[in-house]
Amino acid sequence: MTPHNGTPEHHGTPEAREAHADDHLNHHSGYADERWVKPLNPAHAAQPHPQSPAQPADESPQARTAPVPPRWIRLRCGDTSVEIEWPEPPATGPAPVASGTPAAAPRVEQSVAPEGTRRFVCAPMVGTFYHAPEVGAKPFVSVGDTVRSGQTVGILEIMKMMNTITADVSGQVVEVLVPDAQPVEYQEPLIAIEPRAAGRDASAEQDGGPDERPGTGRGGPHTRQ
Amino acid sequence: MFSTVLIANRGEIALRVARSCRELGIRTVAVYSTADRDSAVVRFADEAVHIGPPPARSSYLNMPAIIEAARRTGAQAIHPGYGFLSEDPDFAEICEAHGITFIGPPPHVMQRLGDKSEARAVMAAAGLPVLPGSEGALASPVEAAEIAARIGYPVILKAVAGGGGRGMSVVRDPDELAWAYQDTRARARAVFGDERLYLERYIDDARHVEVQVLCDRHGGAVHLGERDCSAQRRHQKLVEESPAPHLPTEVRDAMCAAALRGASAVGYVGAGTFEFVVTPEHRFHLLEINCRIQVEHPVTEMVTGVDIVREQLAIAAGAPLAFGQDDVVPRGVAIECRINAEDPERGFAPTPGRLTEFVPPGGPWVRIDTHAHEGWTVGPDYDSLLAKAIVWAPDRDQAIARAERALSEFRVAGGGVHTTLGFLRRLLADPVFRAGKHSTGLVDTMTSDSAEVAPLALPEPVS
């Protein structure tokens, strides 16, 4: 456990941290900040979730994951906040390939194999991508690190709101594709992960839709050079 | 003038706005959903930002994504087009808060005019004729029945937050009022997130005539004449023209003067449209005010020579109007036909699909505003407008002949795709339309002739 006093306006809204089992950014309202509590647009407010059932192609595995124990909790009282973080598994060495990792288990249908084995963490919204919790701090992840599904790998600033970006697959970080503090667009690939090559863990966590496969996130030919 | 403008829209209007920007030397930024990644405006614009998945609420209505896109591209202004966020005062306010110019009226003006019952009250106070109806929103079906009994049937129930012809029902029989009230309220809640309704007298055999105004930030205001949009199907316009046929000059002048009076009463800025209903006796009443560029704006551009988008940009940049009322001299007749991917044989149900053929017409005085092209997929996520064919001619007969010629050249095909082309040609050939004596009931008369059947389920979208 690493309790510490953090600056209250540290990266990440409390909501973003709490909802660990559901931590794909799109799964929050995205407008959790006070400024967004007021429904700005009825159509908008009514269904903040951009990945509705009407759109199965965009579903991501997290939508169906079973509850997992909390990994990170923040308590805030006045201008003091306490963050409690459960330790990560060892950063190197064979990760515990528990056959029933909650994040992987509920996946029922399997999508087609992606080109190559790399998987990409893509931007869930337009915003600015940060590697580290604050300027000068150690990046959340670096090339060579082992990450677990659900682990924070970066921060996306959207209209001054900090949102955590998490890996949706366990494996090794093989490339960080976007420099720190750079604006990104929707579905732009941010980090490449080589999934852990053990059993079903790697293949069972594939993203749902074609839009999330590498190469499409960037928009391909229609992105201005 | 701005150096970079972001266009927060899609389809033909996004491209149309981008074209005027290009002519003014303004760098353009397109935003697009995943469904529009290969769209014409994405190719045309100087820069494009992917803002979200296909559903509009996550992309074209996604304010944080659009604001972020504007910030990252250095856009100084956002043109909202029509629909989507174009009449959303909250969005206009957020733009202002981020130092981005919203190309449209000030938020408080949009707020007042967006509430249709308040707009009615404000305009009545400014001396504009409004139809007899409720003062403000209705409190209950009982109140609706009382007012309807007082003003006489038929009446029309409308959503306070409505617009664009949606969320309204005509009631002819007092026994139907209670049911219509509940039904319209449910639809208003679903479509606009606001279930409040108001009620007005409904005029049969009326014409729908609207006046285009332009107001700068310095008190300057001009009107650009009128458009007749009476060829509608269930309050959705199909064919628009300018000038309005057989509208007496003094009525036209009075309507235009009324529109300018109303605009100045609310401190309007930008391009706006005052929609009126005109009775067979040529009495006019204000219906609503639209705080945006309209789909049918090209007919006004064709007869006046004024590029309305260019004027919107200039006004938003703070420039005074470069011309006065006397400089606006409408010439000839312009007609616009909306070619939608819809099947008139199935109640105008949208027909998504991939276009295997798309050959728009050309020739003299034919303007085609479209984002479609061969290989383009008409998706299920957005409206079904494929193209607008706008023609100009010195008089109405020639304009109809030219429109007919243009539509006959237009070739659109694709698996499952139907269009309104054939229907539009029938409409242009209709003797009542040709005589310019049609009212808003004409299209419904035509469709009931052709044994309208219930729409089938939408085909599976291609792609």
XYZ file of C-alpha atoms in Angstrom:
688
model
C 0.000 0.000 0.000
C 1.214 3.445 -0.766
C -0.871 5.974 1.055
C 0.298 9.483 0.442
C -0.924 12.979 0.280
C -1.547 13.913 -3.258
C -2.379 17.267 -4.628
C -6.112 17.365 -4.821
C -6.224 18.193 -8.487
C -3.912 15.415 -9.368
C -4.555 13.514 -12.540
C -7.719 11.553 -12.662
C -11.119 12.159 -11.283
C -12.176 10.057 -8.329
C -14.781 8.512 -10.541
C -12.159 7.429 -12.973
C -10.208 5.690 -10.310
C -13.038 4.003 -8.540
C -14.499 2.383 -11.536
C -11.612 0.087 -11.930
C -13.525 -2.835 -13.321
C -15.007 -0.515 -15.863
C -12.150 1.738 -16.491
C -12.233 2.281 -20.180
C -12.690 6.019 -20.427
C -15.744 5.739 -22.563
C -17.442 3.883 -19.818
C -17.562 6.919 -17.627
C -19.764 9.737 -18.456
C -16.719 11.511 -19.746
C -18.252 14.646 -18.346
C -17.938 13.823 -14.708
C -16.501 17.198 -13.913
C -18.898 19.657 -12.321
C -19.058 21.629 -15.500
C -20.583 18.662 -17.212
C -23.066 17.617 -14.627
C -25.688 19.803 -16.178
C -26.981 18.004 -19.245
C -25.628 20.177 -21.972
C -27.623 18.484 -24.629
C -30.523 16.183 -24.033
C -29.442 13.628 -26.579
C -26.020 13.741 -25.084
C -26.957 13.494 -21.509
C -29.475 10.794 -22.034
C -26.901 8.380 -23.307
C -23.419 9.388 -22.434
C -22.101 5.976 -23.257
C -20.854 6.125 -26.797
C -20.785 2.412 -27.136
C -24.374 1.484 -26.879
C -25.671 -2.008 -27.510
C -26.890 -0.768 -30.836
C -23.286 -0.748 -31.839
C -21.815 -4.117 -31.076
C -18.789 -3.447 -33.208
C -17.553 -0.945 -30.687
C -17.975 -3.005 -27.593
C -14.853 -3.575 -25.661
C -14.123 -6.459 -23.363
C -14.371 -4.359 -20.231
C -18.034 -3.999 -20.784
C -18.508 -7.571 -19.833
C -15.887 -8.099 -17.198
C -16.734 -9.490 -13.824
C -16.055 -7.327 -10.779
C -12.438 -7.274 -9.692
C -11.066 -6.118 -6.358
C -10.222 -2.422 -6.175
C -6.685 -1.558 -7.083
C -6.766 2.126 -6.339
C -8.915 4.206 -4.066
C -8.813 7.891 -3.357
C -10.416 9.488 -0.330
C -10.664 13.216 -0.293
C -11.554 15.495 2.578
C -11.208 19.200 2.050
C -7.993 19.809 0.215
C -6.289 16.686 1.456
C -6.613 13.444 -0.359
C -5.321 10.010 0.348
C -4.682 7.539 -2.380
C -4.388 3.886 -1.616
C -2.909 1.692 -4.237
C -2.559 -2.051 -4.102
C 0.808 -3.295 -5.318
C 1.248 -4.423 -8.857
C 2.574 -7.875 -9.557
C 6.308 -8.094 -10.163
C 7.256 -6.022 -13.151
C 9.369 -8.713 -14.718
C 9.481 -12.424 -14.813
C 6.671 -14.745 -15.682
C 3.460 -13.115 -14.715
C 0.971 -15.202 -12.855
C -1.055 -16.463 -15.712
C -4.021 -17.313 -13.661
C -6.236 -19.231 -15.957
C -9.255 -17.342 -14.790
C -8.113 -13.740 -14.790
C -11.372 -11.905 -14.276
C -10.641 -9.503 -17.076
C -10.253 -12.311 -19.528
C -12.694 -14.881 -18.391
C -16.073 -13.562 -19.428
C -15.117 -13.011 -23.015
C -17.433 -15.257 -24.933
C -17.220 -14.651 -28.623
C -13.807 -14.206 -30.105
C -13.106 -11.761 -32.832
C -10.764 -12.403 -35.669
C -7.075 -12.415 -34.930
C -5.471 -9.013 -35.342
C -2.707 -8.460 -37.830
C 0.382 -9.498 -35.946
C 0.166 -10.033 -32.263
C 0.562 -6.472 -31.093
C -2.335 -4.847 -29.389
C -2.880 -1.141 -29.134
C -4.176 1.057 -26.402
C -6.122 3.691 -28.319
C -7.364 7.123 -27.305
C -11.027 6.910 -26.270
C -11.567 10.617 -26.995
C -9.931 13.642 -28.507
C -7.524 15.096 -25.985
C -3.920 15.497 -24.894
C -1.966 12.391 -23.948
C 0.446 12.417 -21.018
C 2.931 9.702 -20.164
C 3.291 10.625 -16.502
C 1.071 11.774 -13.648
C 2.819 15.143 -13.643
C 5.628 16.991 -15.313
C 8.958 15.396 -14.449
C 7.427 12.337 -12.848
C 8.243 8.817 -13.874
C 6.092 7.680 -16.788
C 3.322 5.243 -16.013
C 4.932 2.757 -18.357
C 8.049 2.505 -20.485
C 9.078 0.181 -23.271
C 9.890 -3.205 -21.788
C 7.529 -2.888 -18.844
C 5.030 -5.615 -18.184
C 1.516 -4.340 -17.748
C -1.628 -5.965 -16.583
C -5.021 -5.450 -18.049
C -6.565 -2.548 -16.201
C -3.276 -0.932 -15.313
C -2.953 2.801 -15.883
C -0.654 3.523 -18.798
C -1.275 7.219 -19.322
C -3.493 10.221 -18.836
C -5.774 11.890 -21.350
C -6.652 15.503 -20.731
C -10.020 16.438 -22.155
C -11.085 20.010 -21.553
C -8.907 20.266 -18.445
C -10.235 16.988 -17.061
C -7.684 14.288 -16.492
C -8.792 10.794 -17.424
C -6.784 7.660 -16.857
C -5.971 5.470 -19.794
C -5.649 1.816 -18.945
C -4.346 -1.205 -20.758
C -7.034 -3.595 -21.869
C -4.622 -6.463 -22.245
C -1.798 -7.875 -20.158
C 1.618 -8.057 -21.738
C 4.792 -6.193 -22.458
C 4.949 -2.604 -23.636
C 6.800 -2.685 -26.944
C 6.274 0.865 -28.121
C 4.949 4.191 -26.921
C 3.597 5.666 -30.122
C 2.694 9.178 -29.063
C 5.124 11.613 -27.448
C 4.274 13.081 -24.075
C 1.818 15.996 -23.974
C 0.747 15.556 -27.567
C -2.811 16.049 -28.814
C -4.434 12.874 -30.054
C -7.654 12.102 -31.841
C -10.320 9.504 -31.224
C -8.935 5.971 -31.493
C -5.404 7.068 -32.166
C -3.077 4.242 -31.052
C -1.063 5.350 -28.038
C 0.815 2.353 -26.753
C 1.623 -1.003 -28.340
C 1.531 -4.049 -26.138
C 2.767 -7.503 -26.985
C 0.225 -9.683 -25.217
C 1.507 -12.253 -22.845
C 2.007 -15.371 -24.897
C 0.511 -17.689 -22.330
C -2.508 -19.680 -23.307
C -5.791 -17.996 -23.780
C -4.828 -14.888 -21.929
C -3.436 -13.286 -25.002
C -6.034 -14.287 -27.479
C -9.042 -14.077 -25.271
C -8.854 -10.369 -24.687
C -9.090 -9.072 -28.160
C -10.901 -5.898 -28.817
C -14.338 -6.215 -30.184
C -14.617 -4.150 -33.277
C -12.737 -3.477 -36.407
C -12.408 0.148 -35.378
C -10.120 -0.813 -32.559
C -7.666 -2.757 -34.594
C -4.351 -1.224 -35.380
C -4.226 0.843 -38.472
C -7.810 1.933 -38.354
C -7.572 4.043 -35.253
C -5.509 6.659 -36.902
C -7.945 7.060 -39.676
C -5.705 5.727 -42.390
C -5.935 7.543 -45.687
C -8.286 10.255 -44.523
C -5.996 11.646 -41.887
C -4.266 14.674 -43.176
C -0.603 14.023 -43.383
C -11.148 37.468 -40.569
C -10.341 34.116 -39.024
C -7.332 32.160 -40.210
C -8.662 28.728 -39.133
C -12.278 27.609 -38.820
C -13.467 24.251 -37.528
C -16.632 22.873 -39.102
C -18.638 20.952 -36.523
C -20.860 19.140 -38.952
C -20.858 16.560 -41.729
C -22.391 15.859 -45.095
C -23.093 18.425 -47.736
C -23.246 21.411 -45.384
C -19.776 20.745 -43.975
C -18.383 20.722 -47.487
C -20.379 23.785 -48.448
C -19.013 25.737 -45.476
C -15.474 24.533 -46.184
C -15.745 25.796 -49.759
C -16.581 29.335 -48.712
C -13.760 29.210 -46.190
C -11.343 28.138 -48.885
C -12.446 31.017 -51.103
C -11.750 33.390 -48.234
C -8.314 31.908 -47.637
C -9.366 30.417 -44.308
C -7.766 27.156 -43.246
C -10.446 24.538 -42.596
C -10.636 21.809 -39.989
C -13.126 19.005 -40.473
C -14.220 16.762 -37.632
C -15.572 13.335 -38.388
C -17.041 10.252 -36.849
C -15.803 6.793 -37.719
C -18.664 6.453 -40.203
C -17.491 9.551 -42.088
C -13.795 8.787 -42.272
C -13.868 8.750 -46.080
C -16.205 11.689 -46.450
C -15.855 14.469 -48.961
C -15.226 17.184 -46.383
C -12.516 15.119 -44.703
C -10.738 14.975 -48.039
C -11.378 18.609 -48.811
C -10.427 20.176 -45.497
C -6.897 21.239 -44.672
C -6.993 19.142 -41.539
C -9.370 16.550 -40.122
C -9.845 15.241 -36.605
C -11.495 11.959 -35.740
C -13.840 12.821 -32.875
C -15.803 9.688 -32.125
C -17.817 6.658 -33.157
C -20.805 6.908 -35.526
C -23.624 7.786 -33.108
C -24.006 11.552 -33.187
C -24.158 11.882 -29.418
C -20.586 10.577 -29.237
C -19.245 12.512 -32.191
C -21.080 15.460 -33.743
C -22.816 16.234 -30.445
C -19.734 15.517 -28.367
C -18.824 18.982 -27.126
C -15.577 18.124 -25.310
C -14.266 16.280 -28.358
C -15.125 19.179 -30.654
C -13.646 21.792 -28.318
C -10.472 19.705 -27.967
C -10.303 19.345 -31.733
C -10.574 23.125 -32.086
C -7.844 23.686 -29.514
C -5.413 21.213 -30.993
C -5.843 22.634 -34.479
C -5.781 26.272 -33.460
C -9.267 26.984 -34.791
C -10.457 30.451 -33.821
C -14.063 29.827 -34.753
C -16.505 26.954 -35.089
C -19.151 26.844 -37.798
C -21.894 24.510 -36.597
C -23.771 24.093 -39.894
C -27.391 23.051 -39.365
C -28.732 20.433 -36.955
C -26.376 18.905 -34.365
C -25.035 21.697 -32.123
C -26.066 24.585 -34.373
C -28.801 25.880 -32.090
C -27.417 24.783 -28.765
C -26.865 27.803 -26.509
C -24.768 25.740 -24.096
C -22.345 24.862 -26.840
C -22.137 28.485 -27.949
C -21.376 29.457 -24.381
C -18.682 26.800 -24.003
C -17.070 27.995 -27.224
C -17.009 31.530 -25.844
C -15.555 30.307 -22.561
C -12.703 28.726 -24.498
C -12.035 31.809 -26.553
C -13.495 30.260 -29.675
C -16.000 32.208 -31.744
C -19.261 30.369 -32.276
C -20.542 31.279 -35.734
C -24.137 32.029 -34.886
C -26.231 34.261 -32.673
C -25.177 34.994 -29.076
C -26.120 32.226 -26.625
C -28.789 34.255 -24.839
C -30.531 35.009 -28.144
C -30.502 31.335 -29.090
C -31.802 30.463 -25.660
C -34.798 32.768 -26.018
C -35.625 31.830 -29.573
C -34.981 28.126 -28.995
C -37.845 28.067 -26.547
C -40.569 28.244 -29.153
C -43.270 29.398 -26.785
C -41.078 32.169 -25.426
C -40.064 33.154 -28.951
C -43.745 33.444 -29.751
C -44.303 35.752 -26.817
C -41.240 37.894 -27.551
C -42.196 38.274 -31.196
C -45.820 39.050 -30.406
C -44.564 41.786 -28.091
C -42.429 43.111 -30.962
C -45.579 43.421 -33.032
C -45.183 40.346 -35.219
C -48.388 38.498 -36.011
C -48.519 35.106 -34.316
C -51.289 32.532 -34.545
C -53.791 32.381 -31.717
C -52.635 29.814 -29.203
C -51.335 29.133 -25.734
C -49.378 31.657 -23.700
C -46.250 29.732 -22.865
C -46.114 26.004 -22.284
C -49.251 23.992 -21.627
C -49.750 22.776 -18.088
C -52.111 19.896 -18.812
C -54.316 18.245 -21.443
C -57.233 20.041 -19.831
C -55.648 23.419 -20.442
C -54.885 22.356 -24.014
C -58.531 21.418 -24.511
C -59.734 24.735 -23.086
C -57.473 26.778 -25.337
C -58.294 24.657 -28.378
C -61.994 25.108 -27.738
C -61.509 28.855 -27.503
C -59.403 29.311 -30.655
C -61.125 26.622 -32.708
C -59.964 23.461 -34.452
C -57.818 22.355 -36.167
C -54.943 23.082 -33.806
C -51.336 22.011 -33.822
C -49.422 20.797 -30.778
C -45.729 21.607 -30.867
C -42.724 20.876 -28.708
C -41.429 23.979 -26.949
C -37.900 22.769 -27.693
C -38.838 21.631 -31.192
C -37.839 22.754 -34.620
C -37.027 21.368 -37.997
C -40.571 20.102 -38.391
C -40.264 17.498 -35.665
C -42.360 17.014 -32.567
C -45.682 18.360 -33.746
C -49.176 16.972 -34.339
C -52.217 18.444 -36.015
C -55.453 17.799 -34.134
C -58.759 18.190 -35.938
C -61.132 16.556 -33.515
C -61.496 17.506 -29.833
C -61.758 13.799 -28.999
C -58.256 13.239 -30.341
C -56.645 16.000 -28.350
C -55.919 14.103 -25.151
C -54.274 11.246 -27.000
C -52.314 13.573 -29.281
C -51.169 15.523 -26.249
C -49.679 12.429 -24.624
C -48.193 11.150 -27.859
C -46.568 14.444 -28.829
C -45.291 14.926 -25.317
C -43.654 11.499 -25.358
C -42.025 12.236 -28.698
C -40.850 15.658 -27.548
C -39.292 14.069 -24.502
C -37.576 11.435 -26.613
C -36.323 13.738 -29.353
C -35.605 16.987 -27.524
C -35.353 15.878 -23.898
C -38.030 18.444 -23.064
C -41.641 17.365 -22.950
C -43.219 20.804 -22.732
C -45.741 21.565 -25.451
C -47.542 24.587 -26.743
C -50.517 24.886 -28.997
C -51.503 27.068 -31.934
C -54.278 27.362 -34.432
C -53.486 25.244 -37.489
C -54.140 26.693 -40.931
C -55.166 24.314 -43.680
C -54.037 25.052 -47.219
C -51.411 27.381 -45.896
C -48.118 28.181 -47.480
C -44.840 28.077 -45.706
C -42.818 31.185 -46.524
C -39.666 32.183 -44.692
C -37.504 35.280 -44.690
C -33.714 35.173 -44.547
C -32.068 37.892 -42.493
C -28.462 38.867 -41.876
C -27.566 41.004 -38.862
C -24.111 42.237 -37.971
C -22.781 43.069 -34.515
C -23.154 46.793 -35.088
C -26.901 47.022 -35.542
C -26.830 46.579 -39.302
C -29.487 44.255 -40.673
C -30.763 43.276 -44.094
C -33.197 40.706 -45.361
C -32.465 38.588 -48.406
C -36.062 38.117 -49.433
C -38.165 35.052 -48.981
C -38.267 31.348 -49.760
C -41.391 29.325 -50.342
C -41.086 25.904 -48.724
C -44.670 24.741 -49.099
C -43.748 21.502 -50.849
C -43.376 19.494 -47.655
C -44.113 16.039 -46.537
C -45.061 15.813 -42.877
C -43.321 19.102 -42.146
C -40.151 17.990 -43.959
C -39.309 20.239 -46.882
C -38.734 18.645 -50.279
C -38.651 21.538 -52.723
C -37.944 25.189 -51.962
C -37.967 28.201 -54.198
C -37.431 31.916 -54.249
C -39.305 34.134 -54.725
C -42.582 32.767 -53.376
C -44.924 32.403 -56.339
C -47.934 34.711 -56.467
C -47.108 36.384 -53.190
C -48.299 39.997 -53.481
C -45.440 42.478 -53.231
C -46.984 44.321 -50.315
C -47.345 41.070 -48.343
C -43.786 40.120 -49.115
C -42.524 43.539 -48.058
C -44.544 43.390 -44.859
C -43.139 39.957 -44.021
C -39.571 41.027 -44.623
C -40.080 44.167 -42.548
C -41.604 42.065 -39.773
C -38.609 39.726 -39.818
C -36.194 42.633 -39.472
C -38.288 44.099 -36.668
C -38.238 40.766 -34.852
C -34.503 40.389 -35.358
C -33.759 43.771 -33.885
C -36.160 43.152 -30.992
C -33.995 40.269 -29.735
C -30.618 41.675 -30.734
C -30.119 39.022 -33.363
C -26.637 38.532 -34.821
C -25.740 36.361 -37.781
C -27.854 34.599 -40.376
C -31.358 33.695 -39.292
C -34.667 32.638 -40.745
C -38.137 33.777 -39.798
C -40.652 31.135 -40.774
C -44.185 32.244 -41.505
C -47.381 30.515 -42.404
C -49.347 32.371 -45.086
C -53.090 31.836 -45.303
C -54.951 31.567 -48.618
C -56.027 35.176 -47.955
C -52.343 36.176 -47.756
C -52.348 36.854 -44.077
C -49.109 35.806 -42.474
C -48.237 34.589 -38.994
C -44.863 33.827 -37.486
C -44.180 30.132 -36.885
C -40.654 30.066 -35.528
C -37.185 31.503 -35.902
C -34.211 29.389 -36.880
C -30.858 30.512 -35.530
C -28.725 28.726 -38.106
C -27.952 28.406 -41.757
C -30.733 26.419 -43.378
C -30.644 23.518 -45.770
C -32.447 25.603 -48.395
C -30.208 28.674 -48.153
C -28.846 28.183 -51.701
C -32.060 29.346 -53.367
C -31.581 32.713 -51.691
C -27.933 32.750 -52.719
C -28.895 32.043 -56.316
C -31.381 34.906 -56.631
C -29.438 37.468 -54.569
C -25.833 36.589 -55.387
C -25.021 36.758 -51.666
C -22.883 33.953 -50.229
C -24.642 33.495 -46.893
C -21.857 31.412 -45.346
C -19.341 34.081 -46.276
C -21.540 36.676 -44.579
C -21.853 34.464 -41.489
C -18.074 34.290 -41.261
C -17.652 38.029 -41.770
C -20.295 38.856 -39.175
C -18.785 36.436 -36.665
C -15.405 38.054 -37.232
C -16.955 41.385 -36.271
C -17.166 43.008 -39.681
C -20.086 45.291 -40.466
C -22.325 44.213 -43.343
C -20.642 45.186 -46.581
C -23.919 46.035 -48.310
C -27.241 47.633 -47.502
C -30.822 46.677 -48.179
C -30.892 48.564 -51.472
C -27.989 46.476 -52.725
C -30.003 43.292 -52.350
C -31.811 42.938 -55.658
C -33.261 39.466 -56.192
C -33.206 38.355 -59.796
C -34.990 35.472 -61.474
C -36.197 32.290 -59.837
C -34.269 29.576 -58.024
C -35.589 26.140 -57.105
C -33.975 23.574 -54.854
C -34.877 19.888 -54.882
C -33.708 17.695 -52.004
C -32.560 14.299 -53.188
C -32.844 11.997 -50.202
C -31.903 8.340 -49.902
C -35.478 7.415 -49.107
C -38.110 5.231 -50.676
C -41.256 7.210 -51.476
C -43.060 3.925 -52.076
C -42.462 2.936 -48.484
C -43.464 6.081 -46.695
C -40.119 7.777 -47.418
C -38.273 5.283 -45.256
C -34.499 5.886 -45.320
C -32.619 3.426 -47.527
C -29.005 3.111 -46.415
C -26.558 1.410 -48.702
C -23.436 1.808 -50.770
C -23.647 3.921 -53.915
C -22.470 2.028 -56.957
C -23.357 4.902 -59.231
C -23.573 8.599 -58.489
C -23.564 10.959 -61.440
C -24.902 14.415 -60.610
C -26.196 16.675 -63.356
C -24.379 19.679 -64.739
C -25.033 22.343 -67.285
C -25.889 26.003 -67.052
C -27.321 27.396 -63.807
C -27.344 24.063 -62.061
C -25.705 23.880 -58.646
C -25.308 20.558 -56.869
C -24.479 20.626 -53.182
C -23.552 17.119 -52.168
C -21.043 15.087 -50.213
C -21.942 11.854 -51.988
C -19.901 10.093 -54.625
C -19.628 6.674 -56.169
C -18.548 4.229 -53.463
C -19.937 6.384 -50.663
C -21.976 4.516 -48.102
C -25.190 6.118 -46.934
C -25.191 5.013 -43.339
C -28.045 4.580 -40.899
C -26.629 7.028 -38.388
C -27.498 10.356 -39.942
C -30.142 12.045 -42.040
C -30.837 10.773 -45.511
C -30.020 13.928 -47.495
C -27.881 12.869 -50.458
C -27.755 16.002 -52.564
C -29.442 19.291 -53.237
C -30.017 20.262 -56.845
C -30.462 24.014 -57.133
C -31.259 25.674 -60.441
C -31.709 29.261 -61.506
C -33.600 30.700 -64.459
C -35.033 34.104 -65.367
C -38.597 32.979 -64.668
C -40.406 30.182 -62.854
C -41.424 28.152 -65.906
C -37.861 28.011 -67.131
C -36.628 27.192 -63.651
C -39.042 24.248 -63.410
C -37.957 23.048 -66.845
C -34.333 23.342 -65.814
C -34.944 21.496 -62.532
C -36.726 18.742 -64.429
C -33.857 18.518 -66.887
C -31.302 18.376 -64.067
C -33.169 15.670 -62.163
C -33.534 13.618 -65.333
C -29.740 13.611 -65.673
C -29.110 12.599 -62.087
C -28.115 8.954 -61.802
C -27.967 7.322 -58.377
C -27.841 3.577 -57.797
C -26.706 1.210 -55.101
C -27.770 -1.924 -53.323
C -30.936 -1.146 -51.424
C -30.669 2.584 -52.131
C -33.777 4.392 -53.318
C -34.031 8.111 -53.864
C -36.674 10.785 -54.040
C -35.621 11.683 -57.609
C -38.673 10.132 -59.247
C -40.990 11.628 -56.695
C -39.471 15.078 -57.144
C -40.028 14.858 -60.901
C -43.654 13.970 -60.328
C -43.919 16.922 -57.998
C -42.385 19.296 -60.552
C -44.856 17.978 -63.152
C -47.859 18.411 -60.899
C -50.234 21.012 -62.377
C -50.888 22.604 -58.994
C -47.166 22.977 -58.360
C -46.531 24.288 -61.866
C -49.228 26.872 -61.335
C -47.540 27.903 -58.090
C -50.785 27.366 -56.224
C -49.673 24.559 -53.968
C -49.917 24.578 -50.199
C -48.327 22.400 -47.557
C -51.014 19.791 -48.247
C -49.924 19.057 -51.829
C -47.332 16.363 -51.171
C -49.590 14.460 -48.808
C -52.284 14.491 -51.482
C -49.782 13.080 -53.952
C -48.553 10.351 -51.634
C -52.020 9.270 -50.583
C -52.769 8.803 -54.283
C -49.995 6.274 -54.576
C -51.240 3.962 -51.826
C -48.568 4.588 -49.281
C -47.604 1.447 -47.423
C -45.935 1.127 -44.074
C -42.160 1.296 -44.114
C -40.369 -2.020 -43.894
C -37.571 -2.626 -41.485
C -34.333 -0.951 -42.452
C -31.998 -3.130 -44.458
C -28.732 -4.083 -42.873
C -26.269 -1.298 -43.428
C -23.494 -2.069 -45.826
C -19.925 -1.930 -44.498
